[in-house]
Short mmCIF file of C-alpha atoms in Angstrom, two decimals:
data_model
loop_
_atom_site.label_atom_id
_atom_site.label_comp_id
_atom_site.label_asym_id
_atom_site.label_seq_id
_atom_site.Cartn_x
_atom_site.Cartn_y
_atom_site.Cartn_z
CA MET A 19 147.89 100.72 51.22
CA LYS A 20 148.85 97.45 52.99
CA VAL A 21 146.36 94.79 53.82
CA GLU A 22 146.82 95.45 57.52
CA LYS A 23 146.14 99.18 56.95
CA LEU A 24 142.93 98.42 54.94
CA ALA A 25 141.60 96.16 57.57
CA GLN A 26 142.37 98.86 60.33
CA LYS A 27 140.52 101.33 58.14
CA SER A 28 137.50 99.19 57.83
CA ASN A 29 137.54 98.40 61.54
CA ASP A 30 137.63 102.28 62.36
CA ASP A 31 134.82 102.79 59.98
CA LYS A 32 132.73 100.18 61.78
CA GLU A 33 133.64 101.70 65.12
CA ASN A 34 132.71 105.21 63.89
CA GLU A 35 129.43 103.92 62.47
CA ALA A 36 128.62 102.09 65.71
CA GLY A 37 129.45 105.20 67.49
CA ALA A 38 127.24 107.43 65.39
CA ARG A 39 124.32 105.09 65.68
CA ASP A 40 124.73 104.72 69.55
CA LYS A 41 125.07 108.50 69.81
CA LEU A 42 121.78 109.13 67.98
CA ILE A 43 120.00 106.52 70.17
CA GLU A 44 121.63 108.18 73.50
CA THR A 45 120.94 111.69 72.42
CA ALA A 46 117.18 111.02 71.48
CA SER A 47 116.79 109.17 74.81
CA GLN A 48 118.13 112.16 76.68
CA ILE A 49 115.89 114.46 74.72
CA MET A 50 112.72 112.28 75.70
CA ARG A 51 113.77 112.04 79.24
CA GLU A 52 114.57 115.67 79.84
CA GLY A 53 111.53 117.02 77.93
CA ASP A 54 109.10 114.41 79.31
CA THR A 55 108.05 113.58 75.86
CA ILE A 56 108.26 111.24 73.12
CA ASP A 57 108.23 113.95 70.34
CA ILE A 58 111.75 114.54 69.29
CA SER A 59 112.38 116.85 66.29
CA PHE A 60 115.36 115.91 63.79
CA SER A 61 116.69 119.45 64.23
CA GLU A 62 117.08 119.28 67.90
CA LEU A 63 118.59 115.70 67.58
CA SER A 64 121.14 116.92 65.04
CA VAL A 65 122.03 120.07 67.11
CA ARG A 66 122.52 118.10 70.21
CA SER A 67 124.37 115.04 68.79
CA GLY A 68 126.35 116.95 66.51
CA LEU A 69 125.48 114.57 63.68
CA ASN A 70 123.59 115.06 60.46
CA SER A 71 119.92 114.17 60.84
CA ALA A 72 120.12 112.34 57.42
CA LEU A 73 122.04 109.72 59.40
CA VAL A 74 118.60 108.74 61.07
CA LYS A 75 117.51 107.76 57.75
CA TYR A 76 120.60 105.91 57.03
CA TYR A 77 120.80 103.97 60.29
CA PHE A 78 117.03 103.55 61.21
CA GLY A 79 115.13 104.20 57.93
CA ASN A 80 112.77 106.61 59.58
CA LYS A 81 111.77 108.00 63.13
CA ASP A 82 109.78 104.90 64.02
CA GLY A 83 113.01 102.83 63.45
CA LEU A 84 114.98 105.20 65.68
CA LEU A 85 112.24 104.70 68.37
CA GLU A 86 112.31 101.12 67.96
CA ALA A 87 116.11 101.02 68.41
CA ILE A 88 115.85 103.09 71.68
CA LEU A 89 113.06 100.75 72.97
CA GLU A 90 115.43 97.70 72.11
CA ARG A 91 118.34 99.33 74.01
CA ASP A 92 116.35 100.01 77.03
CA MET A 93 114.14 97.04 77.19
CA THR A 94 116.55 94.15 76.37
CA LYS A 95 118.40 94.69 79.68
CA ILE A 96 115.01 94.80 81.68
CA VAL A 97 113.88 91.50 80.05
CA GLU A 98 117.11 89.73 80.61
CA ASP A 99 117.35 90.97 84.28
CA VAL A 100 113.87 89.54 84.84
CA GLY A 101 115.05 86.12 83.41
CA LEU A 102 117.83 86.00 85.87
CA LEU A 103 115.73 86.95 88.74
CA ILE A 104 113.25 84.08 87.97
CA LYS A 105 116.08 81.54 87.98
CA LYS A 106 117.49 82.78 91.40
CA ASP A 107 117.00 80.56 94.42
CA MET A 108 115.06 82.86 96.57
CA PRO A 109 111.51 83.10 98.03
CA PRO A 110 108.99 84.73 95.74
CA GLU A 111 108.22 87.59 98.18
CA ASP A 112 111.95 88.58 97.98
CA LYS A 113 112.08 88.19 94.11
CA LEU A 114 108.93 90.32 93.86
CA ARG A 115 110.40 93.08 96.27
CA HIS A 116 113.57 93.34 94.56
CA HIS A 117 111.79 93.46 91.00
CA ILE A 118 109.46 96.10 92.04
CA GLY A 119 112.44 98.32 93.11
CA ALA A 120 114.22 97.53 89.95
CA VAL A 121 110.98 98.65 87.95
CA ILE A 122 110.94 102.08 89.76
CA ASP A 123 114.68 102.69 89.07
CA THR A 124 113.98 101.86 85.51
CA TYR A 125 111.23 104.49 85.13
CA TYR A 126 113.50 106.96 86.84
CA GLU A 127 116.04 106.35 84.29
CA PHE A 128 113.77 105.96 81.26
CA PRO A 129 110.57 107.80 82.14
CA TYR A 130 109.40 107.72 78.51
CA ILE A 131 109.52 103.87 78.31
CA HIS A 132 105.87 103.10 78.61
CA ARG A 133 104.71 105.96 76.36
CA LEU A 134 107.30 104.85 73.88
CA THR A 135 106.08 101.22 73.78
CA MET A 136 102.40 102.35 73.57
CA ARG A 137 103.18 104.69 70.70
CA LEU A 138 105.02 102.05 68.69
CA ILE A 139 102.26 99.44 69.35
CA ARG A 140 99.79 101.88 68.24
CA ASP A 141 101.33 103.21 65.07
CA LEU A 142 103.29 100.20 63.77
CA PRO A 143 101.61 97.79 61.40
CA PRO A 144 99.92 94.88 63.27
CA GLU A 145 102.87 92.42 62.78
CA GLY A 146 105.36 95.13 64.19
CA ALA A 147 103.10 95.64 67.20
CA ARG A 148 102.80 91.85 67.74
CA GLU A 149 106.67 91.54 67.57
CA ILE A 150 107.19 94.34 70.23
CA ALA A 151 104.53 92.78 72.45
CA ASP A 152 106.27 89.19 72.04
CA LYS A 153 109.84 90.63 72.47
CA TYR A 154 109.20 92.72 75.54
CA LEU A 155 105.79 92.49 77.00
CA LYS A 156 105.15 88.88 77.07
CA PRO A 157 108.36 87.98 78.87
CA LEU A 158 107.55 90.48 81.58
CA SER A 159 103.97 89.24 81.77
CA GLU A 160 105.19 85.66 82.12
CA ALA A 161 107.53 86.66 84.82
CA TYR A 162 104.76 88.02 86.86
CA ASN A 163 102.78 84.78 86.26
CA ILE A 164 105.76 82.98 87.71
CA PHE A 165 106.56 85.31 90.78
CA VAL A 166 103.12 85.93 91.77
CA GLY A 167 101.88 82.37 91.02
CA ASP A 168 104.77 80.90 93.14
CA GLY A 169 103.89 83.28 96.00
CA ILE A 170 100.23 82.22 95.85
CA LYS A 171 101.22 78.47 95.81
CA SER A 172 103.61 78.79 98.74
CA GLY A 173 100.72 80.60 100.70
CA VAL A 174 102.60 84.09 101.23
CA PHE A 175 100.64 86.05 98.73
CA ARG A 176 96.96 86.82 98.65
CA ASP A 177 95.09 85.27 95.60
CA VAL A 178 95.42 87.79 92.96
CA ASP A 179 95.33 87.90 89.09
CA PRO A 180 98.94 88.34 87.98
CA ASP A 181 98.10 90.15 84.79
CA LEU A 182 96.03 92.72 86.74
CA PHE A 183 98.65 92.92 89.24
CA TYR A 184 101.31 93.60 86.82
CA SER A 185 99.47 96.47 85.26
CA ALA A 186 98.89 98.13 88.83
CA VAL A 187 102.49 97.69 89.87
CA THR A 188 104.09 99.19 86.62
CA GLY A 189 101.41 101.96 86.70
CA ALA A 190 102.29 102.87 90.31
CA ALA A 191 106.04 102.71 89.62
CA ASP A 192 105.93 104.79 86.45
CA ARG A 193 103.41 107.60 87.48
CA PHE A 194 105.64 109.51 89.68
CA PHE A 195 108.40 110.01 87.11
CA THR A 196 106.08 111.37 84.33
CA GLY A 197 104.95 113.90 86.87
CA LYS A 198 108.07 116.04 87.18
CA LEU A 199 105.93 119.03 86.01
CA VAL A 200 103.25 118.26 88.56
CA TRP A 201 106.00 118.39 91.18
CA LYS A 202 106.92 121.93 89.82
CA TYR A 203 103.49 123.45 89.35
CA CYS A 204 101.39 121.82 91.77
CA TYR A 205 103.84 121.57 94.68
CA GLY A 206 106.33 124.29 93.72
CA ARG A 207 109.11 121.95 94.18
CA THR A 208 112.13 121.35 91.86
CA ASP A 209 113.86 118.56 93.95
CA PHE A 210 112.93 115.94 91.55
CA ASP A 211 116.28 113.96 92.11
CA GLU A 212 117.62 110.53 93.20
CA ARG A 213 116.63 111.25 96.84
CA MET A 214 112.98 111.73 95.73
CA ARG A 215 113.37 108.41 93.66
CA ASP A 216 114.46 106.63 96.67
CA ALA A 217 111.66 107.98 98.91
CA TYR A 218 109.15 106.93 96.28
CA ARG A 219 111.00 103.38 95.75
CA ASN A 220 110.67 102.76 99.53
CA GLN A 221 107.18 103.88 100.04
CA THR A 222 105.83 102.25 96.87
CA VAL A 223 107.56 98.89 97.22
CA ASP A 224 106.22 98.68 100.82
CA LEU A 225 102.70 99.79 99.76
CA ILE A 226 102.40 96.97 97.01
CA MET A 227 104.23 94.18 99.21
CA ASN A 228 101.87 95.15 102.16
CA GLY A 229 99.19 94.79 99.62
CA ILE A 230 99.81 91.45 98.36
CA LEU A 231 101.41 89.59 101.42
CA LYS A 232 98.87 87.69 103.51
CA MET B 15 58.84 139.41 63.41
CA LYS B 16 57.20 139.73 66.91
CA VAL B 17 59.24 140.36 69.91
CA GLU B 18 58.39 136.92 71.13
CA LYS B 19 59.60 135.47 67.98
CA LEU B 20 62.79 137.49 68.05
CA ALA B 21 63.39 136.35 71.58
CA GLN B 22 62.63 132.68 70.71
CA LYS B 23 65.12 132.90 67.81
CA SER B 24 67.81 134.22 70.02
CA ASN B 25 67.23 131.44 72.49
CA ASP B 26 67.36 128.92 69.68
CA ASP B 27 70.65 130.31 68.46
CA LYS B 28 72.17 130.06 71.94
CA GLU B 29 70.97 126.51 72.16
CA ASN B 30 72.35 125.70 68.82
CA GLU B 31 75.56 127.39 69.78
CA ALA B 32 75.86 125.47 73.08
CA GLY B 33 74.94 122.30 71.28
CA ALA B 34 77.67 122.70 68.65
CA ARG B 35 80.41 123.58 71.40
CA ASP B 36 79.34 120.47 73.51
CA LYS B 37 79.21 118.37 70.44
CA LEU B 38 82.88 119.25 69.35
CA ILE B 39 84.13 118.44 72.96
CA GLU B 40 82.17 115.17 73.13
CA THR B 41 83.42 114.08 69.77
CA ALA B 42 86.98 115.03 70.44
CA SER B 43 86.70 113.13 73.76
CA GLN B 44 85.35 110.04 71.98
CA ILE B 45 88.13 110.21 69.31
CA MET B 46 90.87 110.22 72.16
CA ARG B 47 89.04 107.69 74.04
CA GLU B 48 88.75 105.11 71.13
CA GLY B 49 92.11 105.86 69.68
CA ASP B 50 93.98 105.78 73.03
CA THR B 51 95.63 109.00 71.90
CA ILE B 52 95.39 112.70 72.59
CA ASP B 53 96.20 113.45 68.89
CA ILE B 54 93.30 114.49 67.12
CA SER B 55 93.04 115.69 63.54
CA PHE B 56 90.59 118.53 62.80
CA SER B 57 89.51 116.46 59.78
CA GLU B 58 88.49 113.76 61.74
CA LEU B 59 86.67 115.81 64.16
CA SER B 60 84.67 117.59 61.44
CA VAL B 61 83.64 114.28 59.84
CA ARG B 62 82.62 112.78 63.04
CA SER B 63 80.84 115.75 64.43
CA GLY B 64 79.32 116.75 61.18
CA LEU B 65 80.45 120.29 62.19
CA ASN B 66 82.90 122.52 60.28
CA SER B 67 86.33 122.53 61.91
CA ALA B 68 86.44 126.29 61.55
CA LEU B 69 84.05 126.12 64.56
CA VAL B 70 87.08 124.99 66.71
CA LYS B 71 88.81 128.24 66.07
CA TYR B 72 85.58 130.08 66.77
CA TYR B 73 84.67 128.47 70.01
CA PHE B 74 88.08 127.45 71.47
CA GLY B 75 90.62 129.68 69.77
CA ASN B 76 92.92 126.86 68.89
CA LYS B 77 93.49 122.97 69.50
CA ASP B 78 94.86 123.70 73.14
CA GLY B 79 91.68 125.70 73.68
CA LEU B 80 89.60 122.65 72.77
CA LEU B 81 91.91 120.39 74.91
CA GLU B 82 91.44 122.78 77.79
CA ALA B 83 87.67 122.63 77.40
CA ILE B 84 87.73 118.73 77.40
CA LEU B 85 89.85 118.72 80.54
CA GLU B 86 87.42 121.31 82.37
CA ARG B 87 84.45 119.28 81.49
CA ASP B 88 85.96 116.04 82.75
CA MET B 89 87.93 117.33 85.67
CA THR B 90 85.42 119.64 87.20
CA LYS B 91 83.09 116.71 88.17
CA ILE B 92 86.03 114.83 89.80
CA VAL B 93 87.04 117.75 91.94
CA GLU B 94 83.48 118.48 93.06
CA ASP B 95 83.03 114.65 93.97
CA VAL B 96 86.27 114.66 95.94
CA GLY B 97 85.17 117.92 97.84
CA LEU B 98 81.78 116.26 98.74
CA LEU B 99 83.61 113.13 99.91
CA ILE B 100 85.81 115.13 102.21
CA LYS B 101 82.71 116.66 103.99
CA LYS B 102 80.89 113.29 104.35
CA ASP B 103 80.79 111.84 107.97
CA MET B 104 82.56 108.58 107.16
CA PRO B 105 85.69 106.93 108.54
CA PRO B 106 88.84 107.71 106.39
CA GLU B 107 89.31 104.21 105.42
CA ASP B 108 85.92 104.11 103.80
CA LYS B 109 86.41 107.42 102.11
CA LEU B 110 89.77 106.22 100.63
CA ARG B 111 88.28 103.04 99.49
CA HIS B 112 85.23 104.78 97.83
CA HIS B 113 87.53 107.29 96.26
CA ILE B 114 90.08 104.74 94.72
CA GLY B 115 87.10 102.90 93.16
CA ALA B 116 86.09 106.20 91.65
CA VAL B 117 89.46 107.07 90.24
CA ILE B 118 89.43 103.64 88.51
CA ASP B 119 85.99 104.35 86.91
CA THR B 120 87.01 107.81 85.90
CA TYR B 121 90.25 106.42 83.99
CA TYR B 122 87.95 103.86 82.31
CA GLU B 123 85.68 106.59 81.13
CA PHE B 124 88.45 109.12 80.20
CA PRO B 125 91.58 107.00 79.71
CA TYR B 126 93.39 110.11 78.05
CA ILE B 127 92.88 112.43 81.13
CA HIS B 128 96.33 112.15 82.57
CA ARG B 129 98.07 112.51 79.19
CA LEU B 130 95.84 115.38 78.49
CA THR B 131 96.67 117.16 81.73
CA MET B 132 100.46 116.66 81.25
CA ARG B 133 100.42 117.65 77.65
CA LEU B 134 98.69 121.01 78.63
CA ILE B 135 100.89 121.57 81.55
CA ARG B 136 103.81 120.99 79.37
CA ASP B 137 102.83 123.05 76.25
CA LEU B 138 100.98 126.04 77.86
CA PRO B 139 102.96 129.05 78.92
CA PRO B 140 103.88 128.87 82.67
CA GLU B 141 100.93 130.68 83.84
CA GLY B 142 98.38 128.62 81.94
CA ALA B 143 100.27 125.49 83.37
CA ARG B 144 100.00 126.84 86.91
CA GLU B 145 96.31 127.60 86.36
CA ILE B 146 95.64 123.93 85.55
CA ALA B 147 97.57 122.77 88.41
CA ASP B 148 95.72 125.06 90.76
CA LYS B 149 92.25 124.28 89.38
CA TYR B 150 92.45 120.56 89.20
CA LEU B 151 95.64 119.03 90.70
CA LYS B 152 96.05 120.89 94.07
CA PRO B 153 92.61 120.29 95.12
CA LEU B 154 93.17 116.51 94.57
CA SER B 155 96.49 116.58 96.35
CA GLU B 156 94.99 118.38 99.24
CA ALA B 157 92.11 115.81 99.49
CA TYR B 158 94.61 113.09 99.83
CA ASN B 159 96.45 115.10 102.63
CA ILE B 160 93.13 115.09 104.32
CA PHE B 161 91.91 111.52 103.75
CA VAL B 162 95.30 109.90 104.40
CA GLY B 163 96.38 112.37 107.19
CA ASP B 164 93.01 111.50 109.03
CA GLY B 165 93.70 107.87 108.61
CA ILE B 166 97.23 108.19 109.93
CA LYS B 167 95.89 110.36 112.92
CA SER B 168 93.07 107.91 113.76
CA GLY B 169 95.79 105.04 113.82
CA VAL B 170 94.16 102.95 110.84
CA PHE B 171 96.78 103.85 108.15
CA ARG B 172 100.56 103.18 108.07
CA ASP B 173 102.56 106.37 108.11
CA VAL B 174 102.94 107.34 104.36
CA ASP B 175 103.60 110.49 102.45
CA PRO B 176 100.41 111.45 101.04
CA ASP B 177 101.80 113.09 97.90
CA LEU B 178 103.96 109.92 96.96
CA PHE B 179 100.83 107.84 97.81
CA TYR B 180 98.61 109.92 95.54
CA SER B 181 101.06 109.36 92.73
CA ALA B 182 101.06 105.59 93.22
CA VAL B 183 97.31 105.30 93.37
CA THR B 184 96.61 107.31 90.35
CA GLY B 185 99.32 105.53 88.44
CA ALA B 186 97.97 102.08 89.39
CA ALA B 187 94.46 103.22 88.61
CA ASP B 188 95.26 104.62 85.25
CA ARG B 189 97.79 102.27 83.75
CA PHE B 190 95.25 99.41 82.91
CA PHE B 191 93.10 101.67 80.69
CA THR B 192 95.93 102.90 78.55
CA GLY B 193 96.88 99.34 77.98
CA LYS B 194 93.93 98.20 75.71
CA LEU B 195 96.48 97.49 72.85
CA VAL B 196 98.75 95.48 75.41
CA TRP B 197 95.55 93.40 76.04
CA LYS B 198 95.07 92.78 72.33
CA TYR B 199 98.71 92.12 71.34
CA CYS B 200 100.17 90.55 74.33
CA TYR B 201 97.37 88.39 75.65
CA GLY B 202 95.32 88.17 72.42
CA ARG B 203 92.34 89.33 74.24
CA THR B 204 89.70 91.75 73.03
CA ASP B 205 87.30 91.66 76.04
CA PHE B 206 88.35 95.10 77.49
CA ASP B 207 84.93 95.96 78.74
CA GLU B 208 83.22 96.77 81.89
CA ARG B 209 83.56 93.29 83.35
CA MET B 210 87.33 93.82 83.16
CA ARG B 211 87.13 97.24 84.64
CA ASP B 212 85.17 95.82 87.62
CA ALA B 213 87.73 93.06 88.03
CA TYR B 214 90.54 95.68 87.97
CA ARG B 215 88.69 97.90 90.37
CA ASN B 216 88.16 95.27 92.79
CA GLN B 217 91.70 93.69 92.77
CA THR B 218 93.51 97.15 92.64
CA VAL B 219 91.31 98.78 95.50
CA ASP B 220 92.08 95.70 97.73
CA LEU B 221 95.62 95.81 96.91
CA ILE B 222 96.08 99.50 97.88
CA MET B 223 93.82 99.35 100.99
CA ASN B 224 95.83 96.17 102.08
CA GLY B 225 98.89 98.23 101.47
CA ILE B 226 98.02 101.15 103.48
CA LEU B 227 95.81 99.74 106.28
CA LYS B 228 97.83 98.69 109.46
#
């Protein structure tokens, strides 16, 4: 085999490898989203991805490793987006309104993300828990301190504690999308779709903005 | 043995029986509260209650039966309180303010209650899920339709969809108390106590009331 062919083969392997790893992450994410759960079985993952579940061990070490990889994929973009928003030249009330809408869209897309974060923080050894808090939660908490602090300073927001506010906002944003089954059994409705997401986003963003604006 | 003695013995047995059943419920509730989890092991339950875990099977059939009994204990009072509040002669904004404060206190006391409800609705057969929705969730949803609808009619509240509002309020109320570990790892704080609950209650009730009041 020529050197070029060998190099090509090695690249193909790398692509296949990345493809299989990504596919396991995406399939696990879909299972959690559809089942409204963070409990995934290796057998379901294997059937739905078409990949041998031994690959989970190979790529991620164990189930926690897979869960961490899902969290990393989903959270990295969120943290980056918030970083970009902070730098924008925009009044704090517009930043906050935009951000809350984005949080709601994120929970619609990844309704498991809070439970997944809490599960890892609870079950990992303390240094692993601290690492997750440092990588994903602290930057978001700092962003709230900046958004909200700027709005209080400029006189448009009421005087609130940003950490407590962060908790209320993410809780309000999240709850609706973990409640698909409530929608079904309580209201007899199955129209839990993008139209519902938009209605929830509009009302909840207004509720919170009216709540914090002076 | 005299008849009186026999009757006495039978009463004692009944008391012991009720005592053991209640103790299993209370111990399981404490384990879920302290561990911020709804996963309880029979061995931990047995050690902490001082009771044989075979009694779970005897009283509750299985683990789901125990979980349903915990939900019943915790939710019945909530639904009763909301029913009493509806009947009170009080402006809708005062009722809502009082109610949101009570929701926050409830989540402080039973931080597992939403996850427990969702777990049972997800895992029980459809008729069991519907029963839980009918017993606990529908009365609360109806109460929101009354509180919020009255306030819209009387002109003090903005025009909101009560079901979406219910979701935002309970999410905001709940999130803080499932975040004890965030408090620890993200902010390095361990003062997750009644003072914090009061601070959270005050700020969140104000935020939501400012959000809905015209």
